[in-house]
Short mmCIF file of C-alpha atoms and ligand atoms in Angstrom, two decimals:
data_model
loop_
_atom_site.label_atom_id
_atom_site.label_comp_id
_atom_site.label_asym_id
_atom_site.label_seq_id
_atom_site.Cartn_x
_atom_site.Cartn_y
_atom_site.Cartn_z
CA UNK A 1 55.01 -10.73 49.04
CA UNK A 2 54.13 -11.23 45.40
CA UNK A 3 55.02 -9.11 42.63
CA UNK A 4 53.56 -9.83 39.49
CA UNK A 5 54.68 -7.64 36.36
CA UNK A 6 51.77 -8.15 33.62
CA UNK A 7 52.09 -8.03 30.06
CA UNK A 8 50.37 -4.73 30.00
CA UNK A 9 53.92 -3.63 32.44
CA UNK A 10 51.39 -2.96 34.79
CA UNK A 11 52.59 -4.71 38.14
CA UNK A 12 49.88 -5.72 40.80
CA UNK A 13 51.29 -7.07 44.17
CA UNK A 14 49.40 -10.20 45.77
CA UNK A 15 49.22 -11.79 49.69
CA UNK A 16 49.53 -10.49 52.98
CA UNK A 17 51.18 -7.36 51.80
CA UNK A 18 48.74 -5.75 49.41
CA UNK A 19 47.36 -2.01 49.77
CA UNK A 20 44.00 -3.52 48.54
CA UNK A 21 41.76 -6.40 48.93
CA UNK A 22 42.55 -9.25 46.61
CA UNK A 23 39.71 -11.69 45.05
CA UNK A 24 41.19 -14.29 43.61
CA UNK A 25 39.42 -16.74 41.15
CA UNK A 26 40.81 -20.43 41.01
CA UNK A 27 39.99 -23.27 39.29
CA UNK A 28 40.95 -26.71 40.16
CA UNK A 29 40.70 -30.09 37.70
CA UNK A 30 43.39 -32.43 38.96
CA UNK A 31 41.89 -35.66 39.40
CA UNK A 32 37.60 -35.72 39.46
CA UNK A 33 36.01 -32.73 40.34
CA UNK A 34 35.48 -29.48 38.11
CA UNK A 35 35.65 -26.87 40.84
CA UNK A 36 36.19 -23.09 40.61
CA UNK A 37 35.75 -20.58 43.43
CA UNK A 38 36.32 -16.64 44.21
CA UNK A 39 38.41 -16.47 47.43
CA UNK A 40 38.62 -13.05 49.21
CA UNK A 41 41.63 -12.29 50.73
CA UNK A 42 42.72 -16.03 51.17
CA UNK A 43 40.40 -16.60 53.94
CA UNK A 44 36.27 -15.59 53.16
CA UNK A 45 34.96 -17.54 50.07
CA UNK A 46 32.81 -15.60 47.59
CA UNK A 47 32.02 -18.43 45.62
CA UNK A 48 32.34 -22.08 45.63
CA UNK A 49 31.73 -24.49 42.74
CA UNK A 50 31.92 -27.85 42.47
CA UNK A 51 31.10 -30.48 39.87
CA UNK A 52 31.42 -34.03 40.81
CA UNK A 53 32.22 -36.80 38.23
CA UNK A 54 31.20 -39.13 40.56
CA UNK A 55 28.49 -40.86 38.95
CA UNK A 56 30.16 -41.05 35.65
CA UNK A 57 33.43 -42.80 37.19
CA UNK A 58 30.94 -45.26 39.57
CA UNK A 59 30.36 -47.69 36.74
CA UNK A 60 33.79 -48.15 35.94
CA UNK A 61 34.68 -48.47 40.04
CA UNK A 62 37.81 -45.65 39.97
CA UNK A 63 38.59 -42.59 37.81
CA UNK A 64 38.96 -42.99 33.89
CA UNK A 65 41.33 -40.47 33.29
CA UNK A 66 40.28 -39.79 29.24
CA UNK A 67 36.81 -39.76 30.72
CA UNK A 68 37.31 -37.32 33.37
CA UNK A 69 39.78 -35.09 30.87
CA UNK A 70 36.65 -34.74 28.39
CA UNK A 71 33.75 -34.14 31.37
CA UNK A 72 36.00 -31.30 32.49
CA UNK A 73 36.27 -29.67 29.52
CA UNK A 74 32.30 -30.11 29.22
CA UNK A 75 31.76 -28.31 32.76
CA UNK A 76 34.62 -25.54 32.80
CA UNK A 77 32.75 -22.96 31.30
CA UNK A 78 29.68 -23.30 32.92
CA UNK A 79 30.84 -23.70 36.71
CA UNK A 80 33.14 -20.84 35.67
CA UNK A 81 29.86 -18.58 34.76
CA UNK A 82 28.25 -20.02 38.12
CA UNK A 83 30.61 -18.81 40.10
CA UNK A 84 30.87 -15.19 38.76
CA UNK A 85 27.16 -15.42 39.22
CA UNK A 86 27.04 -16.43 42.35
CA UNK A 87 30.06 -13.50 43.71
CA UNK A 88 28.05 -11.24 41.80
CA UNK A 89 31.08 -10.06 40.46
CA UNK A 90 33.20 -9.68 36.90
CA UNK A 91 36.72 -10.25 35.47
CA UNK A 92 37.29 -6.81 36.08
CA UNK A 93 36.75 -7.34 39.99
CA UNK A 94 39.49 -10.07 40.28
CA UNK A 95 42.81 -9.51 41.49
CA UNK A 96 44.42 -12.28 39.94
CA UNK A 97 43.39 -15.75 37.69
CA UNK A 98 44.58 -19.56 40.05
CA UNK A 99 44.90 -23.09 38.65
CA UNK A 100 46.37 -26.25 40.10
CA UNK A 101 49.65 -27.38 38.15
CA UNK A 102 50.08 -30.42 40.06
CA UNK A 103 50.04 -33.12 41.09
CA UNK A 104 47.68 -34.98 39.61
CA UNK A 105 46.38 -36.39 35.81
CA UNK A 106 47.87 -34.78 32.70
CA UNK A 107 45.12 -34.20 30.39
CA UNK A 108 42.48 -33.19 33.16
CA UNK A 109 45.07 -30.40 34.81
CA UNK A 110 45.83 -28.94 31.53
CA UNK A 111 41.71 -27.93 31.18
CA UNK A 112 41.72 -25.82 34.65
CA UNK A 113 45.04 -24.36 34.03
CA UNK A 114 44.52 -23.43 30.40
CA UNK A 115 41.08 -21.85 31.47
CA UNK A 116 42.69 -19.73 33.74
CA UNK A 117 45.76 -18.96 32.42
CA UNK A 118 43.45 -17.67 28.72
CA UNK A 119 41.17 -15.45 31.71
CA UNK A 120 44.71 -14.10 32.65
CA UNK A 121 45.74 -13.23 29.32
CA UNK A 122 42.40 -11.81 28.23
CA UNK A 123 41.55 -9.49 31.09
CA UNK A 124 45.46 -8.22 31.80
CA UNK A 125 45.58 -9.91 35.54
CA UNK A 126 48.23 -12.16 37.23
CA UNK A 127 48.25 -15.80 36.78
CA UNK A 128 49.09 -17.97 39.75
CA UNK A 129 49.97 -21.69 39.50
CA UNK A 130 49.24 -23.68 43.09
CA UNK A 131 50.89 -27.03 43.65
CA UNK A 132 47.83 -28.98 44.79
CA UNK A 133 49.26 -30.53 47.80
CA UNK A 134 50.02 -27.30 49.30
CA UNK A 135 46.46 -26.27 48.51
CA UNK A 136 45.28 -28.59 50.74
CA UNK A 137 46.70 -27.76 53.80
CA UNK A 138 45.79 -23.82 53.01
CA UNK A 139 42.09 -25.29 52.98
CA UNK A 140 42.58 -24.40 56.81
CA UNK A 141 42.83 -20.56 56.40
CA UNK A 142 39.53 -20.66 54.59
CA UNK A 143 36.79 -19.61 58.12
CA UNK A 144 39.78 -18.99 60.45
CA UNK A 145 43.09 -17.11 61.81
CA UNK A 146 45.54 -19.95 61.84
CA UNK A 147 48.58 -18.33 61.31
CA UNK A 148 52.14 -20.87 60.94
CA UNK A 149 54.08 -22.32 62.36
CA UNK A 150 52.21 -25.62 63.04
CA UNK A 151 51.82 -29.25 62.15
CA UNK A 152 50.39 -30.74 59.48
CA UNK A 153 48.71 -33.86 58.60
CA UNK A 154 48.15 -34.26 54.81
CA UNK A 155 46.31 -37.15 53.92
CA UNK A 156 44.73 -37.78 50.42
CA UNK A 157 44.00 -40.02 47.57
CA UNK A 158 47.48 -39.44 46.49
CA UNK A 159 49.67 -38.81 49.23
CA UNK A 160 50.11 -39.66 52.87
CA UNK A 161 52.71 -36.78 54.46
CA UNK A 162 53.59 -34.80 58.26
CA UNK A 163 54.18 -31.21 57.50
CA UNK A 164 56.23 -29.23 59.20
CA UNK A 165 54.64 -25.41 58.46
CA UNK A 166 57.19 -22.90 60.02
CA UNK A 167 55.68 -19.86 58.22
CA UNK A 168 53.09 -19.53 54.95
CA UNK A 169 56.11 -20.56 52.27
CA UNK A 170 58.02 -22.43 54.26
CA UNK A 171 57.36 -26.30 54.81
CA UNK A 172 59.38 -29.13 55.11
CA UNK A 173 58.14 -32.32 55.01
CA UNK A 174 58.97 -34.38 57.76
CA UNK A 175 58.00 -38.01 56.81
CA UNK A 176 55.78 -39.84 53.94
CA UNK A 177 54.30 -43.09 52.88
CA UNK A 178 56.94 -45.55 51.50
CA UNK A 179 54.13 -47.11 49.66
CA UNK A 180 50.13 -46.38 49.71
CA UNK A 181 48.79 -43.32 50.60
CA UNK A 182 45.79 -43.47 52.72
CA UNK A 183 42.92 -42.91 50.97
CA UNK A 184 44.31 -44.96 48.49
CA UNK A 185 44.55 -47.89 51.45
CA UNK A 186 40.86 -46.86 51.62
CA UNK A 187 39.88 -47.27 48.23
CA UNK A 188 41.76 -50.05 48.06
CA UNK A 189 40.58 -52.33 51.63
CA UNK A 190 37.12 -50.64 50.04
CA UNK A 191 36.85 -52.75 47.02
CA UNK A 192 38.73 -55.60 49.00
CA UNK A 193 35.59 -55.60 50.58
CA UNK A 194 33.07 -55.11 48.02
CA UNK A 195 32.27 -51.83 48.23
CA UNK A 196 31.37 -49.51 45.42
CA UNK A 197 33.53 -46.51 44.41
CA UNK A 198 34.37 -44.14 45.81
CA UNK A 199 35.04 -46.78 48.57
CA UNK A 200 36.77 -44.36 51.06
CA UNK A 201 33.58 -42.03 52.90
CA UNK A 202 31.22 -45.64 52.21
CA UNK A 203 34.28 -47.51 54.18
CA UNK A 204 34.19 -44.47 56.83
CA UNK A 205 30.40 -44.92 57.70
CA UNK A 206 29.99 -48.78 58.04
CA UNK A 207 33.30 -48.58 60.04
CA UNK A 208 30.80 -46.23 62.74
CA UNK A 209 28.67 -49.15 63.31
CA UNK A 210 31.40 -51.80 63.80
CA UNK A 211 33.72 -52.95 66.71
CA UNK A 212 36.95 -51.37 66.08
CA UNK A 213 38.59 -54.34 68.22
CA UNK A 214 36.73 -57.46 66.42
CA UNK A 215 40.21 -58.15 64.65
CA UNK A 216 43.95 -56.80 65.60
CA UNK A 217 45.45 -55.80 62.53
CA UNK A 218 48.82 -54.63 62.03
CA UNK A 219 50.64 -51.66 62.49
CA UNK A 220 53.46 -51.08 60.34
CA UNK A 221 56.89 -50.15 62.27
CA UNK A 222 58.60 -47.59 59.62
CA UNK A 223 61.42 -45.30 60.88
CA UNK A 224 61.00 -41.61 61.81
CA UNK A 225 58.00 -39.94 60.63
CA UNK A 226 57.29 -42.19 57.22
CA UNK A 227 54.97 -44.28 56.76
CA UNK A 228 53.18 -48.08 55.52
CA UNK A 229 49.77 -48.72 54.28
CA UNK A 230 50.60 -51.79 51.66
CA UNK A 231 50.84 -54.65 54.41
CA UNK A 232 47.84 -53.85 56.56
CA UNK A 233 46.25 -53.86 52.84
CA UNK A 234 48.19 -57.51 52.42
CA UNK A 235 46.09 -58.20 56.18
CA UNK A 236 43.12 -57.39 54.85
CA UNK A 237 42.92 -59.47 52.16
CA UNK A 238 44.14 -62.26 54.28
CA UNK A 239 41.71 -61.68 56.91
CA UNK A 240 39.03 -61.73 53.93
CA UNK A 241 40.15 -64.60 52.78
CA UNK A 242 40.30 -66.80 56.19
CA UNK A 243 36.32 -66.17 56.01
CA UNK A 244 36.41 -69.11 52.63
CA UNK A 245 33.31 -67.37 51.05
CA UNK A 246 31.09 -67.47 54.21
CA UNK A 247 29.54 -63.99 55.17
CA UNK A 248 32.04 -61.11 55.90
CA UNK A 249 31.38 -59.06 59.12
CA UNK A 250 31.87 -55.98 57.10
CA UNK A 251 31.70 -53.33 59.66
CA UNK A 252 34.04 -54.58 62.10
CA UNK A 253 36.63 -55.27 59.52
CA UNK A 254 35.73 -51.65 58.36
CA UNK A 255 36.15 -50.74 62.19
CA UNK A 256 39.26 -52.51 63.01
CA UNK A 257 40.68 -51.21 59.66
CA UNK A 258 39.82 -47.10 60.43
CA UNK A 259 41.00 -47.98 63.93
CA UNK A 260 44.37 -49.24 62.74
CA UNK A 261 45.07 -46.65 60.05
CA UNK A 262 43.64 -43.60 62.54
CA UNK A 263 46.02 -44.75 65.55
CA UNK A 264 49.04 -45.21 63.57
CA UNK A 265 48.82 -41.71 62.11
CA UNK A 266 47.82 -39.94 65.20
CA UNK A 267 51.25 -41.68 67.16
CA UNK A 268 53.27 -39.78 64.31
CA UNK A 269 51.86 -36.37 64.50
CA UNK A 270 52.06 -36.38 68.14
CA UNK A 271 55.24 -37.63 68.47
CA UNK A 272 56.16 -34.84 65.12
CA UNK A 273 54.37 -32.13 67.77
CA UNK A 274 56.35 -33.25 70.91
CA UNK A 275 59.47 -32.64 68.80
CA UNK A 276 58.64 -29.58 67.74
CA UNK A 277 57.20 -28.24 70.11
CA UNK A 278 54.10 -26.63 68.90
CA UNK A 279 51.33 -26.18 70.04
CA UNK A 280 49.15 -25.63 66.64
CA UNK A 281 47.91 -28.38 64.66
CA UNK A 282 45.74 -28.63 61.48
CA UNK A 283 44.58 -31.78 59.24
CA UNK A 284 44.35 -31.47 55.41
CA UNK A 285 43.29 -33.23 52.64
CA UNK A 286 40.10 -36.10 51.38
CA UNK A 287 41.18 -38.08 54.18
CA UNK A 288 40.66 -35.32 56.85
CA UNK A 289 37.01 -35.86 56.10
CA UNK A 290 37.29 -39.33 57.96
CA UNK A 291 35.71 -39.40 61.26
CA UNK A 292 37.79 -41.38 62.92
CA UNK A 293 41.13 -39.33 61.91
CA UNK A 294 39.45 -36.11 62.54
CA UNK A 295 37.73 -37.41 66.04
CA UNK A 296 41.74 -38.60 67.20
CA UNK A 297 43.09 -35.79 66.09
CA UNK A 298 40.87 -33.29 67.91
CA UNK A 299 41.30 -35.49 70.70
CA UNK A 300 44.84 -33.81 70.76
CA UNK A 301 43.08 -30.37 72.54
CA UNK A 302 42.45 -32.36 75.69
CA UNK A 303 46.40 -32.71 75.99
CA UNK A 304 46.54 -28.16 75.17
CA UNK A 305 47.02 -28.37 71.15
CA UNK A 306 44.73 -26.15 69.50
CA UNK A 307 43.44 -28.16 66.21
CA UNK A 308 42.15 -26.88 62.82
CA UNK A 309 40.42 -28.56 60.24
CA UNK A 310 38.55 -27.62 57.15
CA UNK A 311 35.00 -28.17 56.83
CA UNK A 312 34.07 -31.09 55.23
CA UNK A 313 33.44 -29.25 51.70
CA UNK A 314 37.29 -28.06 51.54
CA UNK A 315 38.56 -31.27 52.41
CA UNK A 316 38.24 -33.19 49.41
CA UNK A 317 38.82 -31.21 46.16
CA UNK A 318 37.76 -27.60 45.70
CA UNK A 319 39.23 -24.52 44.39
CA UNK A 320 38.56 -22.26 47.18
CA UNK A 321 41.62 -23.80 48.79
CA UNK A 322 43.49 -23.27 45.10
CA UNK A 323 42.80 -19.33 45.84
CA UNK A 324 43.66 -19.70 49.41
CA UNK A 325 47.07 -20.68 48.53
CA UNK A 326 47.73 -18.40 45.35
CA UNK A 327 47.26 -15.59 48.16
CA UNK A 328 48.89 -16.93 51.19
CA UNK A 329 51.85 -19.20 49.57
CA UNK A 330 54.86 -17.87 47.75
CA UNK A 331 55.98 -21.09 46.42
CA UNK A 332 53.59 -20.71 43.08
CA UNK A 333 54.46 -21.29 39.40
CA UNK A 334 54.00 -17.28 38.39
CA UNK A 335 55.16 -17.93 34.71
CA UNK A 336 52.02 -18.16 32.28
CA UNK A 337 54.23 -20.88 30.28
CA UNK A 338 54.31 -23.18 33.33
CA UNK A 339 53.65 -26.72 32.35
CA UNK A 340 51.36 -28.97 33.94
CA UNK A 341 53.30 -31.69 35.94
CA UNK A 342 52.02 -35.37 37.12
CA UNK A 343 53.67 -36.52 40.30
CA UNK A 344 55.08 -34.46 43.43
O1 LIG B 1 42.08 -34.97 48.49
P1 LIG B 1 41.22 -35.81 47.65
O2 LIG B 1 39.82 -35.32 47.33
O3 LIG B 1 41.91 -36.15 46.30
C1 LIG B 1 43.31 -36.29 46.23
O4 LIG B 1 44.00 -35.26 46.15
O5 LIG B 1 43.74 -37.46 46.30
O6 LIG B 1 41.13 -37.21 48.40
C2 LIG B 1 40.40 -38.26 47.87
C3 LIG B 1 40.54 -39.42 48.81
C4 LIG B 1 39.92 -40.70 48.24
O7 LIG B 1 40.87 -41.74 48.33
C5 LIG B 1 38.72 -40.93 49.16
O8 LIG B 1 38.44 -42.29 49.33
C6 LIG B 1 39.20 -40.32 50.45
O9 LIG B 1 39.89 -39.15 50.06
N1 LIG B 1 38.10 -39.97 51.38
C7 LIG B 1 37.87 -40.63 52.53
C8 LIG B 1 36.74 -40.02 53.13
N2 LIG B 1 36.33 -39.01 52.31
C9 LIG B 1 37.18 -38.99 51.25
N3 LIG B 1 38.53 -41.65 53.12
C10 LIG B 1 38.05 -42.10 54.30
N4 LIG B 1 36.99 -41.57 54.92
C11 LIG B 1 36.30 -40.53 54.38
N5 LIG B 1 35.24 -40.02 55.01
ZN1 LIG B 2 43.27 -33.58 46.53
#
């Protein structure tokens, strides 16, 4: 349960335990997307915005973080009109203003949480502060009934992590990347390679018309539930480099490359399930878009595991998963003077 005492002393409680239905509006601006979205009840989205910086960041070939601060100021407004436009519903309506505190870059955070915490202020309603990672993995309530406890693979630009989801505030992580996170692997291998930014989905689609055996590449052994991305990234290169300028069979070393990363994430999370013992899993984050990752992990329901995953619109970043977690998740930054914060 959330209690939130407002600066009017009026107190409005929040989650699983209200007497009435909550909309919550969040808006998200950690890394290079402007979104904002209306979330009813944590689970049936009103409204879902998203502006993509995309095309302004392709030139450079990764995210300019100045750049991206600036084009989110430019679009928070407006996607923030569009989405009360599109709920066909006002200020007064909402239960309670979201933002994203962190992780991700300084100056474009502080435009999404500033917007909403000034909405807060103005129109008397709770503010709610969502750690983004943990947004992520509530981007499987959105369209379903998953309840905890279950397993969780998080993988993202950023980070690379197992879950262990025992109820909706309490998680423990079970094991991590020691060095690159996945999709940063991707982005990386991507430009190895000669592909454009954002290297990750272009990586994914060549790697569906290549032989995923053309070339063994390695699997890092890590202890427990952690994990390696840096030397198969070192293999790459190497592999790229024993081809001395001649043509590059792109889409097998895509292939072999989605192959390697997919099966060595898949043996954790099984082995993380077996452990446990249950008998719910769910995928989370950019990297869940992947169709390899997502095809091995719903593999897992011809063994009896019954798997989630968000459609590919809440995978990478949105704010309807923001809301989703300001309702569901108790671990929030309540306090309107929260600060925003850069790393997990
Ligand atoms: O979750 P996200 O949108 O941002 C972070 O919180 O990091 O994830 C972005 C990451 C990028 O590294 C991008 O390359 C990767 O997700 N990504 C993919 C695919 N779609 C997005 N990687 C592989 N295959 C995809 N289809
Ligand atoms: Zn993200």
């Amino acid at each position: 349960m959330q209690k939130h005492t407002l600066f009017s002393e009026k107190t409005v409680t929040i989650g699983t335990d209200s007497d009435n239905d909550n909309y919550i509006m969040a808006l998200e601006s950690s890394c290079d997307e402007t979104a904002c979205a209306i979330v009813k009840n944590g689970r049936q989205v009103i409204a879902n915005i998203v502006a993509s910086q995309i095309k302004t960041h392709e030139k450079y070939g990764g995210v300019i973080p100045e750049i991206a601060a600036r084009e989110h100021l430019d679009a928070v407004n407006i996607i923030i009109d569009e989405a009360f436009e599109q709920s066909g519903l006002t200020p007064d309506d909402i239960t309670a203003f979201s933002a994203t505190v962190g992780p991700g870059l300084v100056g474009c955070l502080l435009v999404g949480l500033n917007a909403a915490k000034t909405l807060a202020l103005v129109h008397d309603k709770p503010f709610i502060g969502v750690n983004h990672l943990n947004a992520h993995l509530c981007a499987n309530y959105i369209d379903t009934d998953l309840k905890p406890p279950f397993m969780a693979l998080l993988v993202s630009g950023g980070h690379t992590q197992i879950i262990d989801v025992e109820s909706y505030s309490k998680q423990t992580i079970l094991g991590e990347t020691i060095d690159d996170a996945v999709g940063e692997a991707y982005d990386k291998v991507a430009r190895l390679i000669g592909l454009p930014y954002p290297g990750g989905p272009r990586l994914d689609k060549l790697a569906q018309i290549g032989n995923p055996k053309a070339f063994e590449l390695p699997q890092a052994k890590v202890d427990g539930y952690n994990f390696s991305f840096s030397g198969l990234k070192t293999a790459v290169l190497r592999l790229v480099k024993s081809f001395d300028g001649k043509e590059l069979p792109v889409n097998d070393i895509c292939a072999s490359f989605q192959e390697c990363v997919s099966a060595t994430l898949v043996k954790k999370l099984k082995k993380a399930l077996v452990e446990k013992g249950y008998k719910q899993v769910v995928i989370a984050g950019g990297d869940a878009a992947n169709s390899e990752i997502r095809r091995k992990v719903f593999d897992l329901e011809n063994e009896g595991y019954k798997v989630f995953a968000p459609a590919m619109k809440y995978c990478t970043d949105n704010a309807a998963m923001v809301a989703s977690c300001a309702y569901f998740n108790t671990n929030t930054y309540d306090d309107i003077d929260v600060e925003v914060f850069s790393r997990a």
